[in-house]
GROMACS .gro file of C-alpha atoms in nm:
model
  123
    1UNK     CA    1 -10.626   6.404  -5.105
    2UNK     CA    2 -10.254   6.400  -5.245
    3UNK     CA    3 -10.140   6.086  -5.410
    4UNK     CA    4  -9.771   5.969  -5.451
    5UNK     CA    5  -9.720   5.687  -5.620
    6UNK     CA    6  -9.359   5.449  -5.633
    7UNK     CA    7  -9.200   5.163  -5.674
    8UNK     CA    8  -9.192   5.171  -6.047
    9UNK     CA    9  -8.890   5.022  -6.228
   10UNK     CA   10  -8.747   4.861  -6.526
   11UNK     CA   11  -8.773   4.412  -6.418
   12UNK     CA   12  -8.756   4.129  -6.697
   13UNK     CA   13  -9.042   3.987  -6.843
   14UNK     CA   14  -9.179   3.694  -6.588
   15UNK     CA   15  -9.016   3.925  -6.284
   16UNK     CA   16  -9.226   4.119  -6.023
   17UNK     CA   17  -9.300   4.463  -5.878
   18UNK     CA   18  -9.506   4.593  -5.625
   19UNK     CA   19  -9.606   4.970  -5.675
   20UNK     CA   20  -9.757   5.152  -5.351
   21UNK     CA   21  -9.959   5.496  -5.344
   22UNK     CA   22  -9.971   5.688  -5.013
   23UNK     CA   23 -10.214   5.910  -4.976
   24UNK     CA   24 -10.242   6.233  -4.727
   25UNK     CA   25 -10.474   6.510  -4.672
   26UNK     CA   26 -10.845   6.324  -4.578
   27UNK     CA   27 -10.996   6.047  -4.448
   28UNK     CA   28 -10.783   5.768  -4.690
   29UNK     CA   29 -11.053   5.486  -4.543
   30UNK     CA   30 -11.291   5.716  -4.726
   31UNK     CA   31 -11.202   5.668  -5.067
   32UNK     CA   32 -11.223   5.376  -5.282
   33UNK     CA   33 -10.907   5.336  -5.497
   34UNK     CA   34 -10.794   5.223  -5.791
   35UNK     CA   35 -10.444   5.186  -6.027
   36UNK     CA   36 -10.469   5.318  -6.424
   37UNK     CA   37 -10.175   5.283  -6.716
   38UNK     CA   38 -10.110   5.460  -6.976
   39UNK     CA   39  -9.880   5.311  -7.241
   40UNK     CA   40  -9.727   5.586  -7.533
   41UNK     CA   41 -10.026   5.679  -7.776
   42UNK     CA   42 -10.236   5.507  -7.595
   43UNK     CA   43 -10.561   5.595  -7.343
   44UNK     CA   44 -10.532   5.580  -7.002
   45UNK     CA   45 -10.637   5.214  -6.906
   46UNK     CA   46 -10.836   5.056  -6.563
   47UNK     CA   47 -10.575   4.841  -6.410
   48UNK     CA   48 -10.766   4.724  -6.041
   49UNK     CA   49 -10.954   4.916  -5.797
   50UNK     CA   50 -11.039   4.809  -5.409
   51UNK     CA   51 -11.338   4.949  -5.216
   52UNK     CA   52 -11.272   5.150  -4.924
   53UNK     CA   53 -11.293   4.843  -4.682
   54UNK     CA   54 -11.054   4.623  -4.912
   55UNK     CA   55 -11.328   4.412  -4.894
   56UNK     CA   56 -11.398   4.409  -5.309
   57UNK     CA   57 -11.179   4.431  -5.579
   58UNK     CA   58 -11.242   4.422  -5.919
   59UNK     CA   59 -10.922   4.376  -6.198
   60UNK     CA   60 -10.930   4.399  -6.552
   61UNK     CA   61 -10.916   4.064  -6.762
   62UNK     CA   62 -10.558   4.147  -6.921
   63UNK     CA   63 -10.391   4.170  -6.547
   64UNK     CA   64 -10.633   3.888  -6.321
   65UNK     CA   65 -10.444   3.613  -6.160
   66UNK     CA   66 -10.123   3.810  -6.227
   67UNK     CA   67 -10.171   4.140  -6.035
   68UNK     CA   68 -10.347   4.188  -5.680
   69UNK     CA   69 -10.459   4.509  -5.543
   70UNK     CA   70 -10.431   4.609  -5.145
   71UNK     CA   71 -10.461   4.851  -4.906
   72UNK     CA   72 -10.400   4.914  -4.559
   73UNK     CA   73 -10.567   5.210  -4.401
   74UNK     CA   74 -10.389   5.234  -4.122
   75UNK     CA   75 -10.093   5.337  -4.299
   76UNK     CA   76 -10.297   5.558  -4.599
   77UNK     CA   77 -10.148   5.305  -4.849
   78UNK     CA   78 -10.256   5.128  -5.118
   79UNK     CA   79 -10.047   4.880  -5.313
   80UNK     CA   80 -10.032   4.741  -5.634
   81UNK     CA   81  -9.825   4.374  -5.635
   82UNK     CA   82  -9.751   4.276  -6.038
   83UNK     CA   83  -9.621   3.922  -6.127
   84UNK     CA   84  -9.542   3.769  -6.413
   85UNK     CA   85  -9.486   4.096  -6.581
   86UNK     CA   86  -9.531   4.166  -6.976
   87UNK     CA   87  -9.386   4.397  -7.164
   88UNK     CA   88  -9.744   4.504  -7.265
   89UNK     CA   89  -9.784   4.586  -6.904
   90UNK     CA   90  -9.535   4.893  -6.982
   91UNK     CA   91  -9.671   5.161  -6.896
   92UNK     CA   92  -9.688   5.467  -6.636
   93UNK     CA   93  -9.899   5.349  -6.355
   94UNK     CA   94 -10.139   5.599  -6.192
   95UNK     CA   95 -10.291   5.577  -5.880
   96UNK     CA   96 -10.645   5.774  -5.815
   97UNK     CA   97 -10.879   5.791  -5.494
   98UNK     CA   98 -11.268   5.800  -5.522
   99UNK     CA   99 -11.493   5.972  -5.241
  100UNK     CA  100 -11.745   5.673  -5.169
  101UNK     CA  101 -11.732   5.340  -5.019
  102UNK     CA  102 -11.735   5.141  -5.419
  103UNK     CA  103 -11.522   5.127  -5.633
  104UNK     CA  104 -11.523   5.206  -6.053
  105UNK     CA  105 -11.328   5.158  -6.355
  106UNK     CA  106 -11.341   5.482  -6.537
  107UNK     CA  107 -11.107   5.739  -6.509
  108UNK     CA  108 -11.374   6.025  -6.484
  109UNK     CA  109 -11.454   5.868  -6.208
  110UNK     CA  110 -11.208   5.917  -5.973
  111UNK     CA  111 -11.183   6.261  -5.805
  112UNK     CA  112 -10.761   6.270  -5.726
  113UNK     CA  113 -10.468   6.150  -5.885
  114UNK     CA  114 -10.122   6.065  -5.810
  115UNK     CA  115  -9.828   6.175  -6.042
  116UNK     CA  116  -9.725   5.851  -6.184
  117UNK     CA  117  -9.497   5.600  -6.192
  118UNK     CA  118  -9.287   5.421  -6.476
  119UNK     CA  119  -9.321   5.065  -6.510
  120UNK     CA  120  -9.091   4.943  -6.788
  121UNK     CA  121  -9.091   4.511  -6.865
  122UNK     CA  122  -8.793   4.409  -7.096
  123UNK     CA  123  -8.879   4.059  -7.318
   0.00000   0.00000   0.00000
């Protein structure tokens, strides 16, 4: 599976962004998938992850009720909508696919990964 991940940008804190990750190569409806940061000096991070369905999510505390994760198979796309951005929430943004219908939270977990995308929040 190749990942490409956009939609990145540099928005005001309280402002919005929605990040997307299309994917190519297999079966997208076969993967679970997920969306990691990594801020400077710091370890890459579990943002949200949806099953292969869409039918479960699962979001880390620091980013529930703010961000919502999505994905629509028919278009090998999952999505990534962020409101009431931080600047803690800078970071680059990775997307990653799992083989399997659940998803997970730890990076070793995940079998592919997209390249990354900046997300940079102002205060």
């Amino acid at each position: 599976v190749q990942l490409q991940a956009s939609g990145g940008g540099l928005v005001q804190a309280g402002g919005s962004l929605r990040l997307s990750c299309a994917a190519s190569g297999r079966t997208f409806s076969s993967y679970a998938m997920g969306w990691f940061r990594q801020a400077p000096g710091k370890e890459r991070e579990f943002v949200a992850a949806i099953s292969w369905s869409g039918g479960s999510t699962y979001y880390a505390d620091s980013v529930k009720g703010r961000f919502t994760i999505s994905r629509d198979n028919a278009k090998n796309t999952v999505y990534l909508q962020m409101n009431s951005l931080k600047p803690e929430d800078t970071a680059v943004y990775y997307c990653a696919a799992r083989y399997g219908s659940s998803w997970a939270t730890a990076p070793h977990e995940y079998d592919y990964w997209g390249q990354g995308t900046q997300v940079t929040v102002s205060s």
